[in-house]
Amino acid sequence: MDAPQDPPVGPPTGEPDVEALKAEVSSLQDQVDQLSQQRVSRHRVRKVTAVFLVVVFALTFVASGVGIWLHRNTLNDDVWSERVVPLGQDPEVQKALAAWTTAELMKVVDPKALFQEALPERAQILAVPLTSAVEGFVSDKVLEFYQSEAFEKIWTVAATRAHDAAIRTLRGDQPAVTADSDKVTINFIPLINAVLAEILKEAPGLVGSDVKLPTVTVDDVPTAAREKLGEALGVDLGPNFGTFTVYDGGKLSTAQQAVRIFDAAVPITTLIAVLSFVGALLASTRRRRTLLQLLGVAAVGAILVRRICFILQDQVDGLIKVETNRGAANGVVDTFVNPLTDGAGTALWIIGIVGAIAILTGPYRWVAKLRSTVAGLFRSAGSMVNDRANDDDTLRWVARNVDALRIAGYVLGALLLWFLDLTWLKFFLIALLVAAWQVAVAQLAGRAPVDEVPEDGAGPTEPPLAPPADVTGAAGPS
């Protein structure tokens, strides 16, 4: 007979292994904790990355905006011509140029010395008033020339060619505009020569009876043009006669290096601004909030740019000591600065619209309540308008006055076209408004009860007349 066997060690068959289950649960808990830590770590990295990119966008947005404006206004030939050429027709600029040109011409004419030499000793007292009279005559002729078409043509060519030559010089494509070392000047000697020719037609003896003015063009280097004019007049013109120095004192090489950096920096800052904007939204864990942050820093940048522009305009106005030059200086500054302030203003409008859309479509409790309230108001108003539009009395009134309503729509459109500062967008919006009005009037008039309104819309039909009674008072034959 076999001996009895020992019972198996461990839990009975069919019962769970408690220790194994505890170990498995502990392992799973560790895995969950590890995944949670990884998730928190990734969340933190994304949050920090989004904040960093928002800061980068804030810096590059302002830099790229100002850079694009500077690049277009100073280095783009077409935009320069668009800005500068019309300045020649500005009355304030013409007055300032006329005053400066008169001062330059009086160096050539020198009527005081002429009168002192020509007048007898007892008449020397007349030299000063006669000099003032000659200066007034020259000033009037100079201003008359600057208001002529001849000046407009010379100014256009001089401004565009001077800018083209200066930009090519700054970019190292050609030597300096003048033969002087490290100097770029704007040459007004052709204008002075042309003004002097006009003056000598009426006062030929003002600078000598046998003077023959040379041909001076905008293509002449200022030094050569100055020498030709000085030889013809028999005077030694100063080294700065008839020119404005733009770059001098060895600063040309510095300006050339700045332009090279500027050419490369504008595309880079613009690209970084775009990439940081998109990257911040992609990295963010709360994209609506990040979008509002991006819009907020962009708005602050745009406001900052506008304020700096206004400060710049005020500072320029304060630096002008000669009152006759104040209007011209302000006009020039406004011509270049206003596009930047207008651009910043447009950016603020776009930022405000996008920000309002982002907020009003958000999950915030107060916004949801506001949306519900507004939607209810619109539904109530729409229901009232719909009920009123479907009312028979309203339809009858529209049908009776359909021609007047159509004319009123055309008159309103004509008034808007007359008084508004039109652009193509405004023109199309006004046309769309007038067309919508005409369609609405036609639809409402067409829905009027047919038995109440005749086809011409003049009013309700009259009831048929009763047949005439005979002399006996009967209604007619039976």
CSV table of C-alpha atoms in Angstrom, one decimal:
chain,number,residue,atom,x,y,z
A,1,MET,CA,0.0,0.0,0.0
A,2,ASP,CA,1.4,3.4,-1.1
A,3,ALA,CA,2.4,6.0,1.5
A,4,PRO,CA,0.4,9.2,1.5
A,5,GLN,CA,1.9,12.1,-0.5
A,6,ASP,CA,2.7,15.6,0.9
A,7,PRO,CA,0.3,18.4,-0.1
A,8,PRO,CA,1.7,20.7,-2.8
A,9,VAL,CA,3.4,23.9,-1.6
A,10,GLY,CA,1.7,27.2,-2.6
A,11,PRO,CA,-1.9,28.3,-3.0
A,12,PRO,CA,-4.5,25.8,-3.8
A,13,THR,CA,-5.3,25.2,-7.5
A,14,GLY,CA,-7.7,27.8,-8.8
A,15,GLU,CA,-6.9,30.5,-6.2
A,16,PRO,CA,-5.0,33.7,-7.3
A,17,ASP,CA,-1.4,34.3,-6.4
A,18,VAL,CA,-1.7,37.4,-4.3
A,19,GLU,CA,2.0,38.2,-4.2
A,20,ALA,CA,2.3,38.0,-8.0
A,21,LEU,CA,-0.7,40.2,-8.5
A,22,LYS,CA,0.7,42.8,-6.1
A,23,ALA,CA,4.0,42.8,-8.0
A,24,GLU,CA,2.2,43.2,-11.3
A,25,VAL,CA,0.1,46.1,-10.0
A,26,SER,CA,3.2,47.7,-8.6
A,27,SER,CA,4.9,47.3,-11.9
A,28,LEU,CA,2.0,48.8,-13.8
A,29,GLN,CA,1.8,51.7,-11.3
A,30,ASP,CA,5.5,52.4,-11.9
A,31,GLN,CA,4.9,52.5,-15.6
A,32,VAL,CA,2.0,54.9,-15.2
A,33,ASP,CA,4.0,57.1,-13.0
A,34,GLN,CA,6.9,57.1,-15.5
A,35,LEU,CA,4.5,57.9,-18.4
A,36,SER,CA,2.9,60.7,-16.3
A,37,GLN,CA,6.3,62.2,-15.5
A,38,GLN,CA,7.3,62.0,-19.2
A,39,ARG,CA,4.0,63.7,-20.1
A,40,VAL,CA,4.6,66.4,-17.5
A,41,SER,CA,8.1,66.9,-18.8
A,42,ARG,CA,7.0,67.2,-22.4
A,43,HIS,CA,4.2,69.6,-21.3
A,44,ARG,CA,6.8,71.7,-19.5
A,45,VAL,CA,9.2,71.7,-22.5
A,46,ARG,CA,6.4,72.7,-24.8
A,47,LYS,CA,5.3,75.5,-22.5
A,48,VAL,CA,8.8,76.9,-22.1
A,49,THR,CA,9.3,76.6,-25.9
A,50,ALA,CA,6.1,78.5,-26.6
A,51,VAL,CA,7.0,81.3,-24.2
A,52,PHE,CA,10.5,81.6,-25.7
A,53,LEU,CA,9.1,81.8,-29.2
A,54,VAL,CA,6.6,84.5,-28.2
A,55,VAL,CA,9.5,86.6,-26.9
A,56,VAL,CA,11.4,86.0,-30.1
A,57,PHE,CA,8.4,87.0,-32.1
A,58,ALA,CA,8.0,90.2,-30.1
A,59,LEU,CA,11.5,91.3,-30.9
A,60,THR,CA,11.6,90.3,-34.5
A,61,PHE,CA,8.1,91.6,-35.3
A,62,VAL,CA,9.1,95.2,-34.5
A,63,ALA,CA,12.5,94.8,-36.1
A,64,SER,CA,11.2,93.3,-39.3
A,65,GLY,CA,8.4,95.9,-39.6
A,66,VAL,CA,10.7,98.9,-39.2
A,67,GLY,CA,13.3,97.2,-41.4
A,68,ILE,CA,10.9,96.6,-44.2
A,69,TRP,CA,9.8,100.3,-44.0
A,70,LEU,CA,13.4,101.5,-44.0
A,71,HIS,CA,14.3,99.2,-46.8
A,72,ARG,CA,11.4,100.3,-49.0
A,73,ASN,CA,11.8,104.1,-48.3
A,74,THR,CA,15.5,104.4,-48.5
A,75,LEU,CA,16.8,101.6,-50.8
A,76,ASN,CA,14.0,101.0,-53.2
A,77,ASP,CA,14.2,103.2,-56.3
A,78,ASP,CA,10.5,103.1,-57.2
A,79,VAL,CA,9.3,103.9,-53.7
A,80,TRP,CA,11.9,106.6,-53.4
A,81,SER,CA,10.7,108.2,-56.6
A,82,GLU,CA,7.1,107.8,-55.4
A,83,ARG,CA,7.9,109.6,-52.2
A,84,VAL,CA,10.4,112.3,-53.3
A,85,VAL,CA,9.3,113.4,-56.7
A,86,PRO,CA,5.9,114.8,-55.5
A,87,LEU,CA,7.8,116.9,-52.9
A,88,GLY,CA,9.0,119.2,-55.7
A,89,GLN,CA,5.4,120.3,-56.1
A,90,ASP,CA,4.9,121.0,-52.4
A,91,PRO,CA,4.6,124.8,-51.9
A,92,GLU,CA,6.4,124.6,-48.6
A,93,VAL,CA,9.3,122.7,-50.1
A,94,GLN,CA,9.4,125.1,-53.0
A,95,LYS,CA,9.6,128.1,-50.7
A,96,ALA,CA,12.5,126.5,-48.7
A,97,LEU,CA,14.4,125.6,-51.8
A,98,ALA,CA,13.8,129.1,-53.2
A,99,ALA,CA,15.2,130.7,-50.0
A,100,TRP,CA,18.3,128.5,-50.1
A,101,THR,CA,18.8,129.0,-53.9
A,102,THR,CA,18.5,132.8,-53.5
A,103,ALA,CA,21.2,132.8,-50.8
A,104,GLU,CA,23.5,130.8,-53.1
A,105,LEU,CA,22.8,133.1,-56.1
A,106,MET,CA,23.5,136.2,-54.0
A,107,LYS,CA,27.0,134.8,-53.6
A,108,VAL,CA,27.4,135.0,-57.3
A,109,VAL,CA,25.6,138.3,-57.9
A,110,ASP,CA,27.0,140.3,-54.9
A,111,PRO,CA,24.9,143.4,-55.8
A,112,LYS,CA,26.2,145.4,-52.8
A,113,ALA,CA,29.8,145.4,-54.1
A,114,LEU,CA,28.5,146.2,-57.6
A,115,PHE,CA,26.5,149.2,-56.5
A,116,GLN,CA,29.3,150.5,-54.2
A,117,GLU,CA,31.6,150.4,-57.2
A,118,ALA,CA,29.1,151.9,-59.7
A,119,LEU,CA,27.5,154.6,-57.6
A,120,PRO,CA,29.2,157.9,-56.9
A,121,GLU,CA,30.4,158.6,-53.4
A,122,ARG,CA,27.4,160.7,-52.4
A,123,ALA,CA,25.0,157.9,-53.6
A,124,GLN,CA,26.8,155.1,-51.6
A,125,ILE,CA,23.9,155.3,-49.1
A,126,LEU,CA,21.6,153.8,-51.8
A,127,ALA,CA,23.8,150.6,-52.0
A,128,VAL,CA,22.0,148.8,-49.2
A,129,PRO,CA,18.3,149.4,-50.2
A,130,LEU,CA,19.2,148.7,-53.9
A,131,THR,CA,20.8,145.4,-52.7
A,132,SER,CA,17.6,144.5,-50.9
A,133,ALA,CA,15.7,145.3,-54.1
A,134,VAL,CA,17.9,143.1,-56.2
A,135,GLU,CA,17.6,140.2,-53.6
A,136,GLY,CA,13.9,140.5,-53.7
A,137,PHE,CA,13.9,140.5,-57.5
A,138,VAL,CA,16.1,137.3,-57.5
A,139,SER,CA,13.9,135.7,-54.8
A,140,ASP,CA,10.8,136.3,-56.8
A,141,LYS,CA,12.3,134.9,-60.0
A,142,VAL,CA,13.7,131.8,-58.1
A,143,LEU,CA,10.3,131.0,-56.6
A,144,GLU,CA,8.6,131.5,-60.0
A,145,PHE,CA,11.1,129.1,-61.5
A,146,TYR,CA,10.5,126.5,-58.8
A,147,GLN,CA,6.8,126.7,-59.5
A,148,SER,CA,7.3,126.0,-63.3
A,149,GLU,CA,7.3,122.8,-65.3
A,150,ALA,CA,11.0,123.2,-66.1
A,151,PHE,CA,11.8,122.8,-62.4
A,152,GLU,CA,9.5,119.8,-62.1
A,153,LYS,CA,11.4,118.0,-64.9
A,154,ILE,CA,14.9,118.9,-63.5
A,155,TRP,CA,13.8,117.9,-60.0
A,156,THR,CA,12.4,114.5,-61.1
A,157,VAL,CA,15.6,113.6,-63.0
A,158,ALA,CA,17.9,115.0,-60.3
A,159,ALA,CA,16.1,113.3,-57.4
A,160,THR,CA,15.9,109.9,-59.0
A,161,ARG,CA,19.4,109.8,-60.4
A,162,ALA,CA,21.0,111.1,-57.2
A,163,HIS,CA,19.2,108.4,-55.3
A,164,ASP,CA,20.3,105.7,-57.8
A,165,ALA,CA,23.9,106.9,-57.6
A,166,ALA,CA,23.9,107.1,-53.8
A,167,ILE,CA,22.5,103.5,-53.4
A,168,ARG,CA,25.0,102.1,-55.9
A,169,THR,CA,27.7,103.9,-54.0
A,170,LEU,CA,26.5,102.6,-50.6
A,171,ARG,CA,26.3,99.1,-52.0
A,172,GLY,CA,29.8,99.4,-53.4
A,173,ASP,CA,28.7,99.1,-57.0
A,174,GLN,CA,30.4,102.3,-58.1
A,175,PRO,CA,32.8,104.9,-56.6
A,176,ALA,CA,31.4,107.9,-54.7
A,177,VAL,CA,29.2,110.3,-56.5
A,178,THR,CA,31.7,113.1,-56.2
A,179,ALA,CA,35.4,113.0,-56.8
A,180,ASP,CA,36.0,114.0,-53.2
A,181,SER,CA,37.1,111.2,-50.8
A,182,ASP,CA,34.3,109.5,-48.9
A,183,LYS,CA,31.7,112.0,-49.8
A,184,VAL,CA,28.2,111.7,-51.4
A,185,THR,CA,26.4,114.9,-52.3
A,186,ILE,CA,23.2,116.0,-53.9
A,187,ASN,CA,23.9,118.3,-56.8
A,188,PHE,CA,21.7,121.4,-57.2
A,189,ILE,CA,24.0,123.3,-59.5
A,190,PRO,CA,22.0,122.4,-62.6
A,191,LEU,CA,19.0,124.0,-60.9
A,192,ILE,CA,20.9,127.1,-59.9
A,193,ASN,CA,22.3,127.4,-63.5
A,194,ALA,CA,18.8,127.1,-64.9
A,195,VAL,CA,17.4,129.7,-62.5
A,196,LEU,CA,20.2,132.1,-63.3
A,197,ALA,CA,19.5,131.7,-67.0
A,198,GLU,CA,15.9,132.7,-66.5
A,199,ILE,CA,17.0,135.7,-64.4
A,200,LEU,CA,19.5,136.9,-67.0
A,201,LYS,CA,16.8,137.0,-69.6
A,202,GLU,CA,15.2,139.9,-67.7
A,203,ALA,CA,18.4,141.4,-66.1
A,204,PRO,CA,21.2,140.5,-68.5
A,205,GLY,CA,23.7,142.9,-66.8
A,206,LEU,CA,23.2,141.5,-63.3
A,207,VAL,CA,26.4,139.4,-63.4
A,208,GLY,CA,28.1,141.0,-66.4
A,209,SER,CA,26.9,141.8,-69.9
A,210,ASP,CA,29.1,139.2,-71.7
A,211,VAL,CA,28.5,136.2,-69.5
A,212,LYS,CA,27.5,133.0,-71.3
A,213,LEU,CA,26.3,130.4,-68.9
A,214,PRO,CA,27.6,126.8,-69.5
A,215,THR,CA,25.5,123.7,-70.1
A,216,VAL,CA,25.2,121.9,-66.8
A,217,THR,CA,23.3,118.7,-66.4
A,218,VAL,CA,22.4,116.4,-63.6
A,219,ASP,CA,25.0,113.9,-65.0
A,220,ASP,CA,27.9,116.3,-64.2
A,221,VAL,CA,29.9,115.7,-61.1
A,222,PRO,CA,29.3,118.6,-58.7
A,223,THR,CA,33.0,119.6,-58.7
A,224,ALA,CA,33.1,119.8,-62.5
A,225,ALA,CA,29.8,121.6,-62.7
A,226,ARG,CA,30.9,124.1,-60.1
A,227,GLU,CA,34.1,124.8,-62.0
A,228,LYS,CA,32.3,125.4,-65.3
A,229,LEU,CA,29.8,127.8,-63.7
A,230,GLY,CA,32.5,129.6,-61.8
A,231,GLU,CA,34.7,130.1,-64.9
A,232,ALA,CA,31.7,131.4,-66.9
A,233,LEU,CA,30.9,134.0,-64.1
A,234,GLY,CA,34.5,134.9,-63.5
A,235,VAL,CA,34.2,134.1,-59.7
A,236,ASP,CA,35.6,131.6,-57.4
A,237,LEU,CA,32.7,129.5,-56.1
A,238,GLY,CA,33.2,127.9,-52.7
A,239,PRO,CA,33.7,124.1,-52.3
A,240,ASN,CA,30.1,123.6,-51.0
A,241,PHE,CA,28.4,125.9,-53.5
A,242,GLY,CA,25.1,124.4,-54.8
A,243,THR,CA,25.4,121.0,-53.1
A,244,PHE,CA,24.1,119.2,-50.0
A,245,THR,CA,26.5,116.7,-48.4
A,246,VAL,CA,24.8,113.4,-47.4
A,247,TYR,CA,27.8,111.3,-46.3
A,248,ASP,CA,31.0,113.0,-45.2
A,249,GLY,CA,34.0,112.8,-42.8
A,250,GLY,CA,34.9,109.2,-43.7
A,251,LYS,CA,31.5,107.8,-42.8
A,252,LEU,CA,30.8,106.4,-46.2
A,253,SER,CA,32.5,103.0,-45.5
A,254,THR,CA,30.5,102.7,-42.3
A,255,ALA,CA,27.3,103.4,-44.2
A,256,GLN,CA,28.2,100.9,-46.8
A,257,GLN,CA,28.8,98.2,-44.2
A,258,ALA,CA,25.5,99.1,-42.5
A,259,VAL,CA,23.6,98.8,-45.8
A,260,ARG,CA,25.2,95.3,-46.4
A,261,ILE,CA,24.1,94.2,-42.9
A,262,PHE,CA,20.7,95.8,-43.5
A,263,ASP,CA,20.1,94.0,-46.8
A,264,ALA,CA,20.7,90.6,-45.1
A,265,ALA,CA,19.0,91.4,-41.8
A,266,VAL,CA,15.5,92.4,-43.2
A,267,PRO,CA,14.8,89.0,-44.8
A,268,ILE,CA,16.2,87.1,-41.8
A,269,THR,CA,14.2,89.0,-39.2
A,270,THR,CA,11.0,88.7,-41.2
A,271,LEU,CA,11.6,84.9,-41.6
A,272,ILE,CA,12.3,84.5,-37.9
A,273,ALA,CA,9.1,86.5,-37.0
A,274,VAL,CA,7.0,84.2,-39.2
A,275,LEU,CA,8.6,81.0,-38.0
A,276,SER,CA,8.4,82.0,-34.3
A,277,PHE,CA,4.8,82.9,-34.7
A,278,VAL,CA,3.9,79.5,-36.2
A,279,GLY,CA,6.3,77.6,-33.9
A,280,ALA,CA,4.8,79.2,-30.8
A,281,LEU,CA,1.3,78.0,-31.8
A,282,LEU,CA,2.5,74.5,-32.7
A,283,ALA,CA,4.5,74.1,-29.4
A,284,SER,CA,1.8,75.6,-27.2
A,285,THR,CA,-0.4,73.4,-25.1
A,286,ARG,CA,-3.1,76.1,-24.9
A,287,ARG,CA,-3.0,77.6,-28.4
A,288,ARG,CA,-5.8,80.2,-28.0
A,289,ARG,CA,-4.0,81.7,-25.0
A,290,THR,CA,-0.7,81.7,-27.0
A,291,LEU,CA,-2.4,83.3,-29.9
A,292,LEU,CA,-3.7,86.1,-27.7
A,293,GLN,CA,-0.2,86.5,-26.2
A,294,LEU,CA,1.3,86.8,-29.7
A,295,LEU,CA,-1.3,89.3,-30.7
A,296,GLY,CA,-0.7,91.2,-27.5
A,297,VAL,CA,3.0,91.6,-28.0
A,298,ALA,CA,2.4,92.6,-31.7
A,299,ALA,CA,0.0,95.2,-30.6
A,300,VAL,CA,2.4,96.6,-28.1
A,301,GLY,CA,5.1,96.7,-30.8
A,302,ALA,CA,2.8,98.5,-33.2
A,303,ILE,CA,1.9,101.1,-30.6
A,304,LEU,CA,5.5,101.6,-29.7
A,305,VAL,CA,6.4,102.2,-33.4
A,306,ARG,CA,3.6,104.8,-33.7
A,307,ARG,CA,4.7,106.6,-30.6
A,308,ILE,CA,8.4,106.7,-31.7
A,309,CYS,CA,7.3,108.1,-35.1
A,310,PHE,CA,5.3,110.8,-33.4
A,311,ILE,CA,8.2,111.7,-31.1
A,312,LEU,CA,10.5,111.8,-34.1
A,313,GLN,CA,8.2,114.2,-35.9
A,314,ASP,CA,8.1,116.5,-32.9
A,315,GLN,CA,11.9,116.4,-32.5
A,316,VAL,CA,12.4,117.3,-36.1
A,317,ASP,CA,10.0,120.2,-35.8
A,318,GLY,CA,11.9,121.4,-32.7
A,319,LEU,CA,15.3,121.3,-34.5
A,320,ILE,CA,14.2,123.6,-37.3
A,321,LYS,CA,15.5,127.1,-36.4
A,322,VAL,CA,14.4,128.9,-39.6
A,323,GLU,CA,10.7,129.3,-39.7
A,324,THR,CA,10.5,129.2,-43.5
A,325,ASN,CA,12.0,125.7,-43.5
A,326,ARG,CA,9.7,124.3,-40.9
A,327,GLY,CA,6.8,123.5,-43.2
A,328,ALA,CA,9.2,121.9,-45.8
A,329,ALA,CA,10.9,119.8,-43.1
A,330,ASN,CA,7.6,118.6,-41.7
A,331,GLY,CA,6.4,117.8,-45.2
A,332,VAL,CA,9.4,115.7,-46.0
A,333,VAL,CA,9.3,113.9,-42.6
A,334,ASP,CA,5.6,113.2,-43.0
A,335,THR,CA,6.1,111.8,-46.5
A,336,PHE,CA,8.5,109.2,-45.2
A,337,VAL,CA,7.1,108.5,-41.7
A,338,ASN,CA,3.4,108.5,-42.4
A,339,PRO,CA,3.6,105.1,-44.3
A,340,LEU,CA,5.1,103.5,-41.2
A,341,THR,CA,2.5,105.0,-38.8
A,342,ASP,CA,-0.3,104.1,-41.2
A,343,GLY,CA,1.1,100.6,-41.5
A,344,ALA,CA,1.3,100.3,-37.7
A,345,GLY,CA,-2.3,101.5,-37.5
A,346,THR,CA,-3.5,98.9,-40.0
A,347,ALA,CA,-1.6,96.2,-38.1
A,348,LEU,CA,-3.4,97.3,-34.9
A,349,TRP,CA,-6.8,97.0,-36.6
A,350,ILE,CA,-6.0,93.5,-37.9
A,351,ILE,CA,-4.6,92.5,-34.5
A,352,GLY,CA,-7.8,93.8,-32.8
A,353,ILE,CA,-10.1,91.9,-35.2
A,354,VAL,CA,-8.2,88.6,-34.9
A,355,GLY,CA,-8.0,89.0,-31.1
A,356,ALA,CA,-11.7,89.7,-30.8
A,357,ILE,CA,-12.5,86.6,-32.9
A,358,ALA,CA,-10.2,84.5,-30.8
A,359,ILE,CA,-11.8,85.7,-27.6
A,360,LEU,CA,-15.5,85.6,-28.8
A,361,THR,CA,-15.1,82.0,-30.0
A,362,GLY,CA,-13.3,80.9,-26.8
A,363,PRO,CA,-14.6,78.5,-24.2
A,364,TYR,CA,-14.6,81.1,-21.4
A,365,ARG,CA,-17.8,81.1,-19.3
A,366,TRP,CA,-18.5,84.9,-19.6
A,367,VAL,CA,-18.0,84.6,-23.4
A,368,ALA,CA,-20.4,81.7,-23.7
A,369,LYS,CA,-23.0,83.6,-21.7
A,370,LEU,CA,-22.4,86.7,-23.9
A,371,ARG,CA,-22.7,84.6,-27.1
A,372,SER,CA,-26.0,83.1,-25.8
A,373,THR,CA,-27.4,86.5,-25.0
A,374,VAL,CA,-26.4,88.1,-28.3
A,375,ALA,CA,-27.7,85.1,-30.2
A,376,GLY,CA,-31.1,85.4,-28.4
A,377,LEU,CA,-31.2,89.1,-29.2
A,378,PHE,CA,-30.5,88.4,-32.9
A,379,ARG,CA,-33.2,85.7,-33.0
A,380,SER,CA,-35.7,88.1,-31.4
A,381,ALA,CA,-34.8,90.9,-33.7
A,382,GLY,CA,-34.8,88.6,-36.7
A,383,SER,CA,-38.2,87.2,-35.8
A,384,MET,CA,-39.6,90.8,-35.4
A,385,VAL,CA,-38.1,91.9,-38.7
A,386,ASN,CA,-39.4,88.7,-40.4
A,387,ASP,CA,-42.9,89.2,-39.0
A,388,ARG,CA,-42.9,92.8,-40.0
A,389,ALA,CA,-41.6,92.1,-43.5
A,390,ASN,CA,-44.3,89.4,-43.9
A,391,ASP,CA,-47.1,91.7,-42.7
A,392,ASP,CA,-49.6,92.5,-45.4
A,393,ASP,CA,-49.7,96.2,-44.6
A,394,THR,CA,-45.9,96.5,-44.9
A,395,LEU,CA,-46.0,94.6,-48.2
A,396,ARG,CA,-48.8,96.8,-49.5
A,397,TRP,CA,-46.8,100.0,-48.5
A,398,VAL,CA,-43.7,98.8,-50.2
A,399,ALA,CA,-45.6,97.9,-53.4
A,400,ARG,CA,-47.3,101.3,-53.5
A,401,ASN,CA,-44.0,103.1,-53.0
A,402,VAL,CA,-41.7,100.8,-55.0
A,403,ASP,CA,-40.5,103.4,-57.4
A,404,ALA,CA,-39.7,105.9,-54.7
A,405,LEU,CA,-37.8,103.2,-52.7
A,406,ARG,CA,-35.8,102.3,-55.8
A,407,ILE,CA,-34.9,105.9,-56.4
A,408,ALA,CA,-33.9,106.4,-52.8
A,409,GLY,CA,-31.5,103.5,-53.0
A,410,TYR,CA,-29.8,105.1,-56.1
A,411,VAL,CA,-29.7,108.5,-54.4
A,412,LEU,CA,-28.1,107.0,-51.3
A,413,GLY,CA,-25.5,105.3,-53.4
A,414,ALA,CA,-24.7,108.5,-55.3
A,415,LEU,CA,-24.3,110.5,-52.1
A,416,LEU,CA,-21.9,107.9,-50.7
A,417,LEU,CA,-19.9,108.0,-53.9
A,418,TRP,CA,-19.8,111.8,-53.8
A,419,PHE,CA,-18.8,112.3,-50.2
A,420,LEU,CA,-16.6,109.3,-49.3
A,421,ASP,CA,-12.9,109.1,-50.0
A,422,LEU,CA,-13.2,106.3,-52.5
A,423,THR,CA,-11.1,103.3,-53.0
A,424,TRP,CA,-11.9,100.3,-55.2
A,425,LEU,CA,-13.0,98.3,-52.1
A,426,LYS,CA,-15.4,101.1,-51.0
A,427,PHE,CA,-16.7,101.4,-54.6
A,428,PHE,CA,-17.6,97.7,-54.8
A,429,LEU,CA,-19.1,97.7,-51.3
A,430,ILE,CA,-21.4,100.7,-52.2
A,431,ALA,CA,-22.4,99.0,-55.5
A,432,LEU,CA,-23.2,95.8,-53.6
A,433,LEU,CA,-25.2,97.8,-51.0
A,434,VAL,CA,-27.3,99.5,-53.7
A,435,ALA,CA,-27.8,96.2,-55.6
A,436,ALA,CA,-28.9,94.4,-52.4
A,437,TRP,CA,-31.4,97.3,-51.7
A,438,GLN,CA,-32.9,97.0,-55.1
A,439,VAL,CA,-33.3,93.2,-54.8
A,440,ALA,CA,-34.9,93.5,-51.4
A,441,VAL,CA,-37.4,96.1,-52.5
A,442,ALA,CA,-38.3,94.0,-55.6
A,443,GLN,CA,-38.8,90.9,-53.5
A,444,LEU,CA,-41.0,92.7,-50.9
A,445,ALA,CA,-43.1,94.4,-53.6
A,446,GLY,CA,-43.5,91.0,-55.4
A,447,ARG,CA,-44.9,89.4,-52.3
A,448,ALA,CA,-47.8,91.9,-51.9
A,449,PRO,CA,-51.3,90.5,-52.2
A,450,VAL,CA,-52.2,90.5,-55.9
A,451,ASP,CA,-55.9,91.4,-55.4
A,452,GLU,CA,-54.8,94.5,-53.5
A,453,VAL,CA,-52.1,96.0,-55.7
A,454,PRO,CA,-52.3,96.7,-59.5
A,455,GLU,CA,-49.4,95.8,-61.7
A,456,ASP,CA,-48.1,99.4,-61.9
A,457,GLY,CA,-48.0,99.6,-58.1
A,458,ALA,CA,-50.0,102.8,-58.0
A,459,GLY,CA,-52.4,101.7,-55.3
A,460,PRO,CA,-55.3,99.3,-54.6
A,461,THR,CA,-57.9,98.7,-57.3
A,462,GLU,CA,-61.2,100.5,-57.2
A,463,PRO,CA,-64.4,98.4,-56.7
A,464,PRO,CA,-66.4,97.9,-59.9
A,465,LEU,CA,-69.1,100.5,-60.5
A,466,ALA,CA,-72.8,99.4,-60.1
A,467,PRO,CA,-74.8,99.4,-63.4
A,468,PRO,CA,-76.8,102.6,-63.9
A,469,ALA,CA,-80.4,102.5,-62.8
A,470,ASP,CA,-83.2,103.2,-65.4
A,471,VAL,CA,-85.6,106.1,-65.1
A,472,THR,CA,-88.1,104.0,-63.2
A,473,GLY,CA,-85.4,103.2,-60.5
A,474,ALA,CA,-85.1,99.5,-61.6
A,475,ALA,CA,-81.7,98.0,-61.6
A,476,GLY,CA,-82.1,96.7,-65.1
A,477,PRO,CA,-84.1,94.1,-67.1
A,478,SER,CA,-84.9,91.0,-65.2
